[in-house]
Amino acid sequence: MPFTKKLQKFNAKKRTVELGTGDKAVKLGGGNTFPFYTFDGPTENTAKIGIEISDTGLANEPDCIKAFYEGCESVVEIAKKAATVEGVDFVVLKLDGGDPNGEDKPVEDLVETAKAVSDAIDLPLVVEGCKNVQKDAALLPKVAEALQGKNVLLMSAREEDYKNIAAAAGLAYDQLIGAESAVDINLAKQLNVLIKQLGVDTGKIVMNVGSAAAGYGFDYVISTMDRVTAAALGQADDSLLMPIITPVSSETWSVKEASASEEDEPAWGPVEERGIDMEIETAVACLTCGSDAVILKHPTSIATVAKLIQALN
């Protein structure tokens, strides 16, 4: 008997969230099939790739990243070069320097850095805090104010600080909000509901449901993404229909496989290749499980993942 394929159709579709303005703006989400299931329906918006840079410059970066940005003497110059990398759709500025346990830069200085980077590039911008709840609660609303009209994404609003960040970004200054939860579908849904209850338009929310490097508890990450995607499309769960963005580089380049020197682990091969491999493997797994955008660091990783996205759509 001939095989007749039955298409898997969903009544629901992910919300489309537009990041940035003008010709270079990108659309996240909008799909109503599982990732890369083009045999069930056309892809409305292909997955996007962001490139990560830090306000602290290159001091804490792997040698291969330092080599790529050689000659760049400021964060603005780094941002300009990052924006030229093949396959990049948006730039992600991490304000690591704000960490009270690190450089503890003043909020005013960090805001000026964010504004300078935004003015220097024509790609959409994502601004991530320093991961300190108190500092981010003071910092990200100021960034949202300074970048009015740029339609930037502020990462991240967590359960501990969502009121300050979401109210400022989503209500006062009309920016996008990254809702960050800890690898649990119920926590992701709860945070989205809480932000919505503030009066924020759900069309301005992008989820970060958690991340990890492949092999480091990564099964929890992909199972959470799978469950979120299945619930959003299969059950038309309005609280989970937001697109997903996943920070990959911050996880992958810090693990031993990507950072151990060739002297310490001679059998593992070149350290740069290991880092690239870890970044690509993790990013591709995230995309196939429901992430609508991934944040990477190495130009080779970005070019490779971009080609894969194009080939599978």
mmCIF file of C-alpha atoms in Angstrom:
data_model
loop_
_atom_site.group_PDB
_atom_site.id
_atom_site.type_symbol
_atom_site.label_atom_id
_atom_site.label_comp_id
_atom_site.label_asym_id
_atom_site.label_seq_id
_atom_site.Cartn_x
_atom_site.Cartn_y
_atom_site.Cartn_z
ATOM 1 C CA MET A 1 0.000 0.000 0.000
ATOM 2 C CA PRO A 2 1.281 3.488 -0.747
ATOM 3 C CA PHE A 3 2.223 5.618 2.241
ATOM 4 C CA THR A 4 0.054 8.684 2.712
ATOM 5 C CA LYS A 5 1.588 11.165 5.095
ATOM 6 C CA LYS A 6 -0.797 12.930 7.418
ATOM 7 C CA LEU A 7 0.139 16.532 8.170
ATOM 8 C CA GLN A 8 0.281 17.584 11.802
ATOM 9 C CA LYS A 9 -1.785 20.730 12.087
ATOM 10 C CA PHE A 10 -2.087 23.023 15.125
ATOM 11 C CA ASN A 11 -4.718 25.676 15.655
ATOM 12 C CA ALA A 12 -2.327 27.801 17.705
ATOM 13 C CA LYS A 13 0.825 29.605 16.607
ATOM 14 C CA LYS A 14 3.603 31.352 18.483
ATOM 15 C CA ARG A 15 3.386 35.108 18.764
ATOM 16 C CA THR A 16 5.619 37.118 16.504
ATOM 17 C CA VAL A 17 7.824 39.588 18.350
ATOM 18 C CA GLU A 18 9.728 42.184 16.331
ATOM 19 C CA LEU A 19 13.154 43.200 17.612
ATOM 20 C CA GLY A 20 14.769 46.424 16.479
ATOM 21 C CA THR A 21 13.512 48.986 13.986
ATOM 22 C CA GLY A 22 13.829 49.761 10.305
ATOM 23 C CA ASP A 23 15.138 47.506 7.561
ATOM 24 C CA LYS A 24 17.327 45.452 9.928
ATOM 25 C CA ALA A 25 14.534 44.596 12.384
ATOM 26 C CA VAL A 26 14.040 40.864 12.903
ATOM 27 C CA LYS A 27 10.950 38.822 13.748
ATOM 28 C CA LEU A 28 11.095 36.081 16.360
ATOM 29 C CA GLY A 29 8.518 33.311 16.648
ATOM 30 C CA GLY A 30 5.343 33.121 14.577
ATOM 31 C CA GLY A 31 5.574 29.395 13.875
ATOM 32 C CA ASN A 32 2.755 26.871 14.035
ATOM 33 C CA THR A 33 4.805 23.706 13.470
ATOM 34 C CA PHE A 34 7.539 22.019 15.435
ATOM 35 C CA PRO A 35 11.027 23.367 14.604
ATOM 36 C CA PHE A 36 12.168 22.582 11.049
ATOM 37 C CA TYR A 37 9.001 20.540 10.345
ATOM 38 C CA THR A 38 8.699 22.183 6.953
ATOM 39 C CA PHE A 39 6.878 19.063 5.698
ATOM 40 C CA ASP A 40 3.958 20.073 7.968
ATOM 41 C CA GLY A 41 3.881 23.696 6.886
ATOM 42 C CA PRO A 42 6.061 26.604 5.734
ATOM 43 C CA THR A 43 8.340 28.423 8.173
ATOM 44 C CA GLU A 44 6.996 31.904 8.860
ATOM 45 C CA ASN A 45 10.129 33.334 10.515
ATOM 46 C CA THR A 46 13.399 31.426 10.471
ATOM 47 C CA ALA A 47 15.426 31.105 13.680
ATOM 48 C CA LYS A 48 17.730 34.042 14.401
ATOM 49 C CA ILE A 49 21.290 34.332 15.738
ATOM 50 C CA GLY A 50 22.720 36.937 18.086
ATOM 51 C CA ILE A 51 26.405 37.621 18.735
ATOM 52 C CA GLU A 52 27.510 38.261 22.301
ATOM 53 C CA ILE A 53 29.902 40.992 23.407
ATOM 54 C CA SER A 54 30.638 42.456 26.852
ATOM 55 C CA ASP A 55 31.113 45.939 28.234
ATOM 56 C CA THR A 56 34.289 44.605 29.886
ATOM 57 C CA GLY A 57 35.903 44.225 26.478
ATOM 58 C CA LEU A 58 38.110 41.242 25.696
ATOM 59 C CA ALA A 59 39.869 40.697 29.018
ATOM 60 C CA ASN A 60 37.813 37.640 29.945
ATOM 61 C CA GLU A 61 37.386 36.191 26.467
ATOM 62 C CA PRO A 62 39.044 33.036 25.042
ATOM 63 C CA ASP A 63 42.210 33.632 23.031
ATOM 64 C CA CYS A 64 40.435 32.845 19.753
ATOM 65 C CA ILE A 65 37.861 35.578 20.391
ATOM 66 C CA LYS A 66 40.596 38.050 21.319
ATOM 67 C CA ALA A 67 42.317 37.219 18.046
ATOM 68 C CA PHE A 68 39.170 37.882 16.019
ATOM 69 C CA TYR A 69 38.709 41.332 17.578
ATOM 70 C CA GLU A 70 42.402 42.211 17.442
ATOM 71 C CA GLY A 71 42.823 45.947 16.925
ATOM 72 C CA CYS A 72 39.500 46.856 18.541
ATOM 73 C CA GLU A 73 40.268 49.191 21.425
ATOM 74 C CA SER A 74 36.780 49.930 22.744
ATOM 75 C CA VAL A 75 33.442 48.225 23.261
ATOM 76 C CA VAL A 76 32.001 50.324 20.441
ATOM 77 C CA GLU A 77 34.683 49.084 18.021
ATOM 78 C CA ILE A 78 34.039 45.509 19.142
ATOM 79 C CA ALA A 79 30.304 45.989 18.550
ATOM 80 C CA LYS A 80 30.884 47.368 15.070
ATOM 81 C CA LYS A 81 33.000 44.369 14.092
ATOM 82 C CA ALA A 82 30.574 41.921 15.707
ATOM 83 C CA ALA A 83 27.756 43.352 13.603
ATOM 84 C CA THR A 84 29.647 42.450 10.401
ATOM 85 C CA VAL A 85 29.944 38.720 11.164
ATOM 86 C CA GLU A 86 28.288 36.498 8.565
ATOM 87 C CA GLY A 87 24.969 35.125 9.802
ATOM 88 C CA VAL A 88 24.429 37.601 12.653
ATOM 89 C CA ASP A 89 20.899 38.985 13.037
ATOM 90 C CA PHE A 90 21.319 41.005 16.239
ATOM 91 C CA VAL A 91 23.961 42.060 18.776
ATOM 92 C CA VAL A 92 23.832 41.135 22.461
ATOM 93 C CA LEU A 93 25.589 43.475 24.896
ATOM 94 C CA LYS A 94 26.237 41.946 28.303
ATOM 95 C CA LEU A 95 26.816 44.517 31.041
ATOM 96 C CA ASP A 96 29.081 42.236 33.073
ATOM 97 C CA GLY A 97 30.951 45.205 34.485
ATOM 98 C CA GLY A 98 28.003 46.086 36.688
ATOM 99 C CA ASP A 99 28.448 43.048 38.928
ATOM 100 C CA PRO A 100 28.937 44.279 42.541
ATOM 101 C CA ASN A 101 31.251 41.318 43.071
ATOM 102 C CA GLY A 102 33.341 42.335 40.084
ATOM 103 C CA GLU A 103 34.089 45.789 38.663
ATOM 104 C CA ASP A 104 30.866 47.236 40.106
ATOM 105 C CA LYS A 105 30.609 49.948 37.450
ATOM 106 C CA PRO A 106 28.084 52.719 38.183
ATOM 107 C CA VAL A 107 24.694 52.441 36.512
ATOM 108 C CA GLU A 108 25.274 55.730 34.697
ATOM 109 C CA ASP A 109 28.458 54.426 33.049
ATOM 110 C CA LEU A 110 26.785 51.203 31.950
ATOM 111 C CA VAL A 111 23.852 53.099 30.461
ATOM 112 C CA GLU A 112 26.250 55.302 28.499
ATOM 113 C CA THR A 113 27.982 52.191 27.159
ATOM 114 C CA ALA A 114 24.672 50.690 26.057
ATOM 115 C CA LYS A 115 23.695 53.920 24.330
ATOM 116 C CA ALA A 116 27.053 54.210 22.583
ATOM 117 C CA VAL A 117 26.819 50.653 21.263
ATOM 118 C CA SER A 118 23.230 51.164 20.115
ATOM 119 C CA ASP A 119 24.184 54.322 18.234
ATOM 120 C CA ALA A 120 27.174 52.626 16.583
ATOM 121 C CA ILE A 121 25.401 49.646 14.986
ATOM 122 C CA ASP A 122 22.456 49.248 12.630
ATOM 123 C CA LEU A 123 21.459 45.778 13.840
ATOM 124 C CA PRO A 124 18.854 45.211 16.573
ATOM 125 C CA LEU A 125 20.223 45.222 20.120
ATOM 126 C CA VAL A 126 19.664 42.959 23.104
ATOM 127 C CA VAL A 127 20.983 44.230 26.443
ATOM 128 C CA GLU A 128 21.661 41.756 29.223
ATOM 129 C CA GLY A 129 22.362 42.721 32.816
ATOM 130 C CA CYS A 130 25.102 41.489 35.129
ATOM 131 C CA LYS A 131 23.016 38.700 36.748
ATOM 132 C CA ASN A 132 22.913 40.493 40.101
ATOM 133 C CA VAL A 133 19.240 40.933 40.993
ATOM 134 C CA GLN A 134 19.586 44.244 42.849
ATOM 135 C CA LYS A 135 21.922 45.813 40.301
ATOM 136 C CA ASP A 136 19.875 44.684 37.313
ATOM 137 C CA ALA A 137 16.677 46.014 38.881
ATOM 138 C CA ALA A 138 18.302 49.453 39.008
ATOM 139 C CA LEU A 139 20.209 49.165 35.723
ATOM 140 C CA LEU A 140 17.846 47.749 33.113
ATOM 141 C CA PRO A 141 15.044 50.310 33.600
ATOM 142 C CA LYS A 142 17.631 53.060 33.023
ATOM 143 C CA VAL A 143 18.824 51.298 29.871
ATOM 144 C CA ALA A 144 15.207 51.032 28.699
ATOM 145 C CA GLU A 145 14.782 54.774 29.208
ATOM 146 C CA ALA A 146 18.014 55.713 27.430
ATOM 147 C CA LEU A 147 17.222 53.550 24.394
ATOM 148 C CA GLN A 148 13.646 54.680 23.825
ATOM 149 C CA GLY A 149 12.559 54.199 20.242
ATOM 150 C CA LYS A 150 15.151 51.475 19.557
ATOM 151 C CA ASN A 151 12.831 48.546 20.390
ATOM 152 C CA VAL A 152 15.542 46.681 22.292
ATOM 153 C CA LEU A 153 15.174 43.470 24.287
ATOM 154 C CA LEU A 154 16.088 43.721 27.973
ATOM 155 C CA MET A 155 17.373 40.512 29.564
ATOM 156 C CA SER A 156 16.421 39.447 32.011
ATOM 157 C CA ALA A 157 13.297 39.850 34.070
ATOM 158 C CA ARG A 158 13.245 37.134 36.725
ATOM 159 C CA GLU A 159 10.817 36.324 39.494
ATOM 160 C CA GLU A 160 12.943 38.370 41.896
ATOM 161 C CA ASP A 161 13.040 41.569 39.833
ATOM 162 C CA TYR A 162 10.365 41.331 37.144
ATOM 163 C CA LYS A 163 8.256 44.142 38.617
ATOM 164 C CA ASN A 164 10.968 46.761 38.203
ATOM 165 C CA ILE A 165 12.250 45.590 34.836
ATOM 166 C CA ALA A 166 9.004 44.599 33.137
ATOM 167 C CA ALA A 167 7.133 47.706 34.286
ATOM 168 C CA ALA A 168 9.888 49.999 33.009
ATOM 169 C CA ALA A 169 10.686 48.178 29.788
ATOM 170 C CA GLY A 170 7.233 47.039 28.767
ATOM 171 C CA LEU A 171 5.063 49.863 30.077
ATOM 172 C CA ALA A 172 7.030 53.060 30.576
ATOM 173 C CA TYR A 173 9.473 52.861 27.654
ATOM 174 C CA ASP A 174 7.863 50.435 25.178
ATOM 175 C CA GLN A 175 10.759 47.961 25.008
ATOM 176 C CA LEU A 176 10.816 44.152 24.840
ATOM 177 C CA ILE A 177 11.238 41.952 27.898
ATOM 178 C CA GLY A 178 13.206 38.751 28.313
ATOM 179 C CA ALA A 179 11.415 36.595 30.893
ATOM 180 C CA GLU A 180 14.037 34.311 32.451
ATOM 181 C CA SER A 181 13.083 31.159 34.343
ATOM 182 C CA ALA A 182 15.046 28.184 35.641
ATOM 183 C CA VAL A 183 14.440 25.242 33.269
ATOM 184 C CA ASP A 184 10.884 24.442 34.349
ATOM 185 C CA ILE A 185 7.718 24.824 32.253
ATOM 186 C CA ASN A 186 5.633 25.790 35.284
ATOM 187 C CA LEU A 187 8.072 28.509 36.322
ATOM 188 C CA ALA A 188 8.170 29.853 32.767
ATOM 189 C CA LYS A 189 4.396 29.985 32.588
ATOM 190 C CA GLN A 190 4.076 31.561 36.029
ATOM 191 C CA LEU A 191 6.519 34.354 35.204
ATOM 192 C CA ASN A 192 4.724 35.140 31.953
ATOM 193 C CA VAL A 193 1.431 35.367 33.844
ATOM 194 C CA LEU A 194 2.937 37.657 36.473
ATOM 195 C CA ILE A 195 4.360 40.005 33.838
ATOM 196 C CA LYS A 196 1.056 40.043 31.987
ATOM 197 C CA GLN A 197 -0.741 40.959 35.225
ATOM 198 C CA LEU A 198 1.378 44.110 35.400
ATOM 199 C CA GLY A 199 -0.366 45.223 32.225
ATOM 200 C CA VAL A 200 2.480 44.382 29.839
ATOM 201 C CA ASP A 201 1.436 43.377 26.332
ATOM 202 C CA THR A 202 2.248 39.677 25.873
ATOM 203 C CA GLY A 203 3.470 40.554 22.398
ATOM 204 C CA LYS A 204 6.472 42.207 24.036
ATOM 205 C CA ILE A 205 7.651 39.129 25.956
ATOM 206 C CA VAL A 206 10.394 36.742 24.837
ATOM 207 C CA MET A 207 11.110 33.726 27.028
ATOM 208 C CA ASN A 208 14.499 32.509 28.211
ATOM 209 C CA VAL A 209 13.539 29.163 29.733
ATOM 210 C CA GLY A 210 17.113 28.377 30.779
ATOM 211 C CA SER A 211 20.254 27.066 29.151
ATOM 212 C CA ALA A 212 23.209 24.763 29.696
ATOM 213 C CA ALA A 213 26.088 23.351 27.685
ATOM 214 C CA ALA A 214 25.493 20.021 25.967
ATOM 215 C CA GLY A 215 26.262 17.273 28.458
ATOM 216 C CA TYR A 216 25.786 19.493 31.519
ATOM 217 C CA GLY A 217 22.214 18.828 32.574
ATOM 218 C CA PHE A 218 21.230 19.636 29.022
ATOM 219 C CA ASP A 219 18.499 16.995 28.974
ATOM 220 C CA TYR A 220 16.504 19.223 31.335
ATOM 221 C CA VAL A 221 16.846 22.170 28.964
ATOM 222 C CA ILE A 222 15.690 20.345 25.838
ATOM 223 C CA SER A 223 12.865 18.542 27.639
ATOM 224 C CA THR A 224 11.625 21.898 28.980
ATOM 225 C CA MET A 225 11.740 23.452 25.506
ATOM 226 C CA ASP A 226 9.938 20.432 24.070
ATOM 227 C CA ARG A 227 7.208 20.675 26.683
ATOM 228 C CA VAL A 228 6.807 24.434 26.254
ATOM 229 C CA THR A 229 6.534 24.120 22.466
ATOM 230 C CA ALA A 230 4.111 21.185 22.667
ATOM 231 C CA ALA A 231 1.895 22.959 25.217
ATOM 232 C CA ALA A 232 1.948 26.226 23.280
ATOM 233 C CA LEU A 233 0.969 24.686 19.948
ATOM 234 C CA GLY A 234 -0.916 21.559 20.974
ATOM 235 C CA GLN A 235 -2.914 23.066 23.839
ATOM 236 C CA ALA A 236 -2.993 26.669 22.582
ATOM 237 C CA ASP A 237 -1.672 27.735 25.987
ATOM 238 C CA ASP A 238 -1.712 31.519 25.783
ATOM 239 C CA SER A 239 0.852 31.806 28.591
ATOM 240 C CA LEU A 240 3.472 29.887 26.593
ATOM 241 C CA LEU A 241 3.021 31.221 23.065
ATOM 242 C CA MET A 242 5.948 33.639 23.343
ATOM 243 C CA PRO A 243 9.107 32.998 21.280
ATOM 244 C CA ILE A 244 12.157 31.544 23.045
ATOM 245 C CA ILE A 245 15.669 33.012 23.081
ATOM 246 C CA THR A 246 18.578 30.939 24.421
ATOM 247 C CA PRO A 247 21.977 32.260 25.587
ATOM 248 C CA VAL A 248 24.340 29.520 24.416
ATOM 249 C CA SER A 249 27.807 31.066 24.409
ATOM 250 C CA SER A 250 27.816 32.037 28.081
ATOM 251 C CA GLU A 251 27.333 28.371 28.961
ATOM 252 C CA THR A 252 29.455 26.570 26.388
ATOM 253 C CA TRP A 253 32.709 28.537 26.533
ATOM 254 C CA SER A 254 33.000 28.149 30.300
ATOM 255 C CA VAL A 255 32.944 24.340 30.517
ATOM 256 C CA LYS A 256 36.124 22.288 30.752
ATOM 257 C CA GLU A 257 35.805 20.785 27.286
ATOM 258 C CA ALA A 258 35.931 24.271 25.754
ATOM 259 C CA SER A 259 38.452 25.893 28.076
ATOM 260 C CA ALA A 260 41.020 23.309 29.190
ATOM 261 C CA SER A 261 44.398 24.012 27.622
ATOM 262 C CA GLU A 262 46.007 21.668 25.120
ATOM 263 C CA GLU A 263 48.857 21.178 27.590
ATOM 264 C CA ASP A 264 46.444 19.926 30.261
ATOM 265 C CA GLU A 265 44.348 17.815 27.875
ATOM 266 C CA PRO A 266 46.515 16.949 24.843
ATOM 267 C CA ALA A 267 44.206 14.139 23.700
ATOM 268 C CA TRP A 268 41.257 16.493 23.319
ATOM 269 C CA GLY A 269 42.637 18.412 20.356
ATOM 270 C CA PRO A 270 42.847 22.166 19.680
ATOM 271 C CA VAL A 271 41.036 24.233 22.296
ATOM 272 C CA GLU A 272 39.443 26.581 19.739
ATOM 273 C CA GLU A 273 37.919 23.693 17.799
ATOM 274 C CA ARG A 274 36.522 22.227 20.991
ATOM 275 C CA GLY A 275 34.868 25.501 21.925
ATOM 276 C CA ILE A 276 33.365 25.913 18.473
ATOM 277 C CA ASP A 277 32.100 22.321 18.469
ATOM 278 C CA MET A 278 30.500 22.719 21.892
ATOM 279 C CA GLU A 279 28.837 25.966 20.851
ATOM 280 C CA ILE A 280 27.469 24.562 17.582
ATOM 281 C CA GLU A 281 26.218 21.316 19.124
ATOM 282 C CA THR A 282 24.400 23.119 21.909
ATOM 283 C CA ALA A 283 22.893 25.756 19.624
ATOM 284 C CA VAL A 284 21.586 23.242 17.095
ATOM 285 C CA ALA A 285 20.030 21.109 19.825
ATOM 286 C CA CYS A 286 18.280 24.185 21.251
ATOM 287 C CA LEU A 287 16.936 25.188 17.853
ATOM 288 C CA THR A 288 15.578 21.720 17.099
ATOM 289 C CA CYS A 289 13.762 21.676 20.446
ATOM 290 C CA GLY A 290 11.976 25.000 20.160
ATOM 291 C CA SER A 291 14.317 27.956 20.560
ATOM 292 C CA ASP A 292 13.550 30.771 18.118
ATOM 293 C CA ALA A 293 16.893 32.528 18.621
ATOM 294 C CA VAL A 294 20.300 31.552 19.983
ATOM 295 C CA ILE A 295 23.117 33.742 21.266
ATOM 296 C CA LEU A 296 26.607 32.689 20.139
ATOM 297 C CA LYS A 297 30.116 34.117 20.226
ATOM 298 C CA HIS A 298 32.521 32.599 17.687
ATOM 299 C CA PRO A 299 32.200 33.682 14.010
ATOM 300 C CA THR A 300 32.680 30.108 12.785
ATOM 301 C CA SER A 301 29.913 28.840 15.049
ATOM 302 C CA ILE A 302 27.603 31.600 13.847
ATOM 303 C CA ALA A 303 28.303 30.987 10.159
ATOM 304 C CA THR A 304 27.822 27.222 10.565
ATOM 305 C CA VAL A 305 24.525 27.485 12.459
ATOM 306 C CA ALA A 306 23.252 30.129 10.031
ATOM 307 C CA LYS A 307 23.920 27.791 7.089
ATOM 308 C CA LEU A 308 22.124 24.956 8.854
ATOM 309 C CA ILE A 309 19.075 27.143 9.522
ATOM 310 C CA GLN A 310 18.982 28.153 5.878
ATOM 311 C CA ALA A 311 19.382 24.569 4.654
ATOM 312 C CA LEU A 312 16.579 23.219 6.845
ATOM 313 C CA ASN A 313 14.092 25.907 5.859
#
